[in-house]
């Protein structure tokens, strides 16, 4: 599976963009949004989102369930209209130049948008015949057939091509779904929670597909509730919480936002645990471990230990480690992120937490 | 237009493979015809052989049931997210719904052929000219198209396949207070006004008259006007509902 080939039109675009960049102004970013707002009834889903995605990069919108990720994607992909603010995608306004935007993008939603009662080949052939190319023309039946066959090979679905999709595994459906979104060779691909519900192997496969797309010059905008996924794939990450962007930057930059290191102390008894818990950004009542942000210098760590435990009886041991994206998430949103991608059942079982809801253990940030 | 053709191909392939629904929509006409002719037929006096009287009614009952299944297909599409994918390819609501309506028309014409074949086998002897046959099929097709598109609009309104199924039930009930199975003169007077003037009676009287070679007057035109009205209203309503549902 290699995704390095692009069609002639987008290769020309890339050349043009490179030329423009070297000679005069920067090319328009893939995505530019300012002050996006959206409400459903009285519920404010997006409260003013600004973001810029450079061409040819992978951008992750990270946030818990209900943060507004899908709404943001639907607005950028022209499927929903914002109540306020502006957005340009591939240099075109999502409101007034909808058809031009649609020609430049593709969207893969949370649920595989393929027909179960058609075969994989039929699904792809249908999409290939519907997809407008960059020039706006449709493929002929023969060209569409060739395109569908090429995508089936590229995504390892040739053997299953003539089976109904309802017999496919989750990973195969996802691959077909992604293949379907590539029929028109889009410049920008939106992936809304692409790995939710996938087993670890299929998730890794999808990650490598995203990397191949990026290597081929495609801009990828993905949403996820998994820090690991954003960390692995994205050039830049924006953290969305309750309709507001609470942080934006590279994974490294975000990690620096939380003091760089975390001192985990194990306390002697539960009384001390409760007394010190309000200092912690991480806490585990079972093992009585509290995590406290620090810059990691000897002076500060020594000072922290003395301040927390002047009598030198309350803390039994400590460890020091670099801050993880989990710490960032917790600090920024006030709630822990979805733990591990393979643990989808547990995530689905979680009630939709509001940002002000207390954590399941006793610590408050 | 080419979008609508691709969408029709899709809907036809998917209907063909939905074996459960296909069996229901083909078995229903057979059962209904046999039930009406052999169970109730002996007790109802219509002045002609009952099979001759009842065939148009059974055709309508089946067409109503078959067409209203369009609502379920539309709900399923909304549920899977495939409509978002089509929209992101710049395909509008009209071609998507038109695809389902074409598939519905194809299913119903097959069911219609089945009813005619069985009716002939058990003694239905129409006396129509070739023009009469074409006119009758035209009126029936107009009814199927109107009801299928109405059903597509209902599908956009429904929140679940079960709710869409409720519409099927409602449409299946409408032929009873009409001249489909009994003469309206035998109904209570308060019901006669509705039964004689509701669109289904107009369609049935057109079919009956045209197939039996009786004078029909303006009835087929009134039936066609009803169908056109329902169709245009449904197309407009579904365009609005599609925008609202997918905004």
XYZ file of C-alpha atoms in Angstrom, chain A residues 36-328:
293
model
C -16.401 29.824 14.252
C -19.563 29.554 16.331
C -22.388 27.073 16.251
C -25.345 26.392 18.505
C -27.988 23.694 18.350
C -30.989 25.171 20.114
C -29.706 26.680 23.346
C -26.673 24.407 23.402
C -23.539 26.248 22.311
C -21.368 23.630 20.617
C -18.599 25.886 19.274
C -17.783 29.147 21.043
C -15.422 30.858 18.626
C -12.736 28.637 17.087
C -9.648 29.995 15.308
C -7.281 27.667 13.543
C -4.803 27.553 10.665
C -3.623 24.359 9.022
C -0.614 24.645 6.671
C -0.737 22.657 3.439
C 0.697 19.155 3.451
C 0.565 18.711 7.225
C -1.382 16.488 9.586
C -3.478 18.447 12.078
C -5.232 16.814 15.017
C -8.247 18.240 16.799
C -8.096 16.562 20.160
C -10.898 16.577 22.678
C -13.241 14.497 24.812
C -16.673 13.295 23.708
C -19.043 16.191 23.164
C -16.291 18.810 22.862
C -17.548 19.881 19.417
C -15.024 18.054 17.199
C -17.564 16.617 14.773
C -19.384 19.942 14.487
C -16.115 21.686 13.635
C -15.347 19.096 10.931
C -18.853 19.311 9.486
C -18.595 23.094 9.196
C -15.164 22.937 7.533
C -16.406 20.206 5.173
C -19.428 22.425 4.211
C -21.956 19.971 5.665
C -23.076 22.362 8.372
C -23.257 26.144 8.372
C -21.618 28.121 11.156
C -23.745 30.670 13.035
C -20.792 33.047 13.084
C -17.193 33.371 11.978
C -15.502 32.559 8.685
C -13.599 29.631 7.265
C -11.624 29.101 4.086
C -10.698 25.616 2.953
C -8.269 25.124 0.059
C -8.473 28.896 -0.389
C -12.283 28.925 -0.826
C -14.964 30.228 1.501
C -16.984 27.342 2.984
C -20.176 29.368 2.847
C -20.076 31.117 -0.524
C -17.872 28.728 -2.537
C -19.261 25.463 -1.293
C -18.902 23.559 -4.578
C -15.236 24.567 -4.963
C -14.474 23.476 -1.416
C -16.238 20.162 -1.962
C -14.126 19.516 -5.050
C -10.938 19.893 -3.003
C -11.867 17.820 0.050
C -13.156 14.491 1.194
C -14.741 13.530 4.484
C -14.636 10.230 6.305
C -17.070 10.344 9.185
C -17.230 8.445 12.460
C -19.322 5.661 10.998
C -18.209 3.928 7.832
C -20.223 5.623 5.075
C -20.390 2.692 2.696
C -23.366 0.598 1.630
C -23.517 -2.749 3.409
C -25.672 -4.243 0.674
C -23.202 -3.426 -2.087
C -19.851 -5.110 -2.657
C -16.597 -3.278 -2.006
C -16.027 -2.900 -5.742
C -19.558 -1.565 -6.326
C -19.165 0.989 -3.541
C -15.891 2.285 -4.966
C -17.145 2.313 -8.546
C -20.202 4.313 -7.458
C -18.055 6.827 -5.561
C -15.573 7.081 -8.425
C -18.400 7.912 -10.823
C -19.835 10.529 -8.452
C -16.600 12.225 -7.429
C -15.771 15.403 -9.269
C -12.111 15.833 -10.201
C -10.220 19.042 -9.492
C -11.321 20.297 -12.907
C -14.949 19.594 -12.003
C -15.469 16.900 -14.661
C -16.670 13.402 -13.903
C -14.763 10.221 -14.684
C -16.109 8.044 -17.488
C -17.320 4.557 -16.613
C -14.036 3.013 -17.830
C -11.873 5.513 -15.944
C -13.996 5.007 -12.822
C -13.562 1.243 -13.096
C -9.772 1.632 -13.332
C -9.754 4.012 -10.363
C -11.829 1.617 -8.249
C -9.528 -1.305 -9.123
C -6.444 0.772 -8.263
C -7.875 1.728 -4.860
C -8.899 -1.852 -4.070
C -5.318 -2.959 -4.710
C -3.816 -0.072 -2.773
C -5.970 -0.817 0.279
C -5.515 -4.589 0.140
C -9.154 -5.295 -0.636
C -8.814 -7.049 -3.993
C -9.712 -10.472 -2.586
C -12.809 -9.096 -0.876
C -13.793 -6.842 -3.791
C -16.838 -8.883 -4.833
C -18.139 -9.609 -1.342
C -20.964 -7.598 0.198
C -19.619 -5.048 2.681
C -21.831 -6.475 5.435
C -19.434 -9.455 5.545
C -16.385 -7.170 6.099
C -14.547 -6.787 9.396
C -14.397 -3.379 11.092
C -10.871 -2.763 9.825
C -11.817 -3.681 6.245
C -14.815 -1.340 6.355
C -12.603 1.480 7.558
C -10.123 0.843 4.744
C -12.922 0.772 2.182
C -14.348 3.944 3.691
C -10.991 5.675 3.403
C -10.502 4.336 -0.136
C -13.923 5.757 -1.038
C -12.836 9.155 0.237
C -9.779 9.096 -2.053
C -11.577 8.544 -5.366
C -11.391 12.198 -6.315
C -7.708 12.610 -5.262
C -8.626 15.347 -2.735
C -6.080 17.931 -1.543
C -7.488 17.907 1.976
C -8.874 14.911 3.825
C -11.050 15.170 6.919
C -11.044 12.108 9.169
C -13.535 12.254 12.026
C -12.372 9.866 14.767
C -10.913 7.461 12.212
C -9.770 4.800 14.670
C -12.692 4.735 17.106
C -13.819 1.144 17.444
C -10.861 -0.377 15.598
C -8.694 -3.156 16.991
C -5.038 -2.233 17.637
C -3.767 -3.787 14.389
C -6.291 -1.946 12.211
C -5.473 1.245 14.085
C -1.768 0.886 13.270
C -2.678 0.243 9.617
C -4.734 3.393 9.518
C -1.917 5.379 11.083
C 0.473 4.254 8.381
C -2.098 5.206 5.724
C -2.306 8.700 7.197
C 1.500 8.966 7.102
C 1.535 7.835 3.474
C -1.103 10.405 2.572
C 0.970 13.122 4.183
C 4.095 11.901 2.388
C 2.145 12.220 -0.856
C 1.438 15.891 -0.109
C -2.156 15.584 1.134
C -3.293 17.695 4.073
C -4.984 15.574 6.742
C -7.317 17.070 9.361
C -8.290 14.481 11.921
C -10.201 14.454 15.160
C -9.435 12.092 17.986
C -9.962 11.578 21.675
C -6.681 9.697 21.946
C -3.562 11.608 22.906
C -1.340 8.841 21.649
C -2.899 9.126 18.211
C -2.437 12.893 18.048
C 1.116 12.531 19.363
C 1.962 9.841 16.792
C 0.448 11.436 13.712
C 0.013 15.158 13.977
C 2.376 17.990 13.103
C 0.184 20.253 15.181
C -2.478 19.569 17.776
C -5.381 21.732 18.895
C -7.108 20.814 22.134
C -10.861 21.404 22.037
C -12.869 21.416 25.222
C -16.548 22.383 25.532
C -16.469 24.322 22.272
C -13.306 26.309 23.011
C -9.729 25.725 21.875
C -7.770 25.549 25.111
C -4.347 24.991 23.530
C -2.685 24.721 20.150
C 0.825 23.746 19.110
C 3.143 20.816 18.418
C 3.081 17.878 20.789
C 6.377 19.075 22.277
C 5.092 22.610 22.783
C 1.969 21.319 24.499
C 4.000 19.143 26.821
C 6.036 22.199 27.804
C 2.818 23.975 28.749
C 2.688 21.900 31.924
C 6.027 22.653 33.507
C 7.848 19.870 31.684
C 8.053 17.339 34.518
C 5.915 15.704 37.119
C 6.940 14.661 40.593
C 4.987 11.611 41.752
C 5.058 11.172 45.505
C 3.735 8.179 47.424
C 2.284 9.339 50.741
C 2.220 7.397 54.001
C -1.510 7.360 54.778
C -4.873 8.342 53.352
C -5.191 11.312 55.715
C -2.054 12.868 54.183
C -3.319 11.873 50.738
C -6.513 13.878 51.220
C -4.639 16.825 52.764
C -2.198 17.117 49.821
C -4.525 16.088 46.982
C -5.369 19.665 45.949
C -1.733 20.250 44.910
C -1.812 17.365 42.443
C -2.604 17.219 38.726
C -2.543 13.436 38.907
C -3.765 11.217 41.702
C -4.320 7.564 42.339
C -6.016 6.776 45.688
C -5.296 3.027 45.392
C -1.530 3.452 45.526
C -1.718 6.877 47.296
C 0.343 8.477 44.536
C 0.035 12.208 43.867
C 1.592 13.894 40.818
C 2.754 17.502 41.141
C 3.996 19.582 38.191
C 7.557 20.893 38.428
C 10.338 22.120 36.137
C 12.418 19.153 37.257
C 15.365 21.107 38.724
C 16.964 19.734 41.889
C 16.303 22.994 43.759
C 12.599 22.996 42.964
C 12.105 19.292 43.666
C 13.898 19.651 47.023
C 11.789 22.710 47.829
C 8.566 20.946 46.845
C 9.315 17.924 49.017
C 10.087 20.167 51.973
C 6.962 22.246 51.498
C 4.688 19.202 51.178
C 6.289 17.291 54.008
C 8.096 19.540 56.525
C 8.242 16.757 59.163
C 9.750 14.264 56.687
C 7.229 11.550 57.629
C 4.373 11.970 55.154
C 6.129 11.055 51.883
C 7.566 7.562 51.649
C 9.015 7.661 48.106
C 8.972 9.672 44.902
C 9.673 9.418 41.175
C 10.291 12.182 38.637
C 9.336 11.945 34.975
C 8.661 14.107 31.914
C 5.113 15.364 31.544
C 2.953 13.309 29.175
C 0.195 14.585 26.921
C -2.204 13.154 29.506
C -0.895 15.717 31.968
C -1.430 18.424 29.380
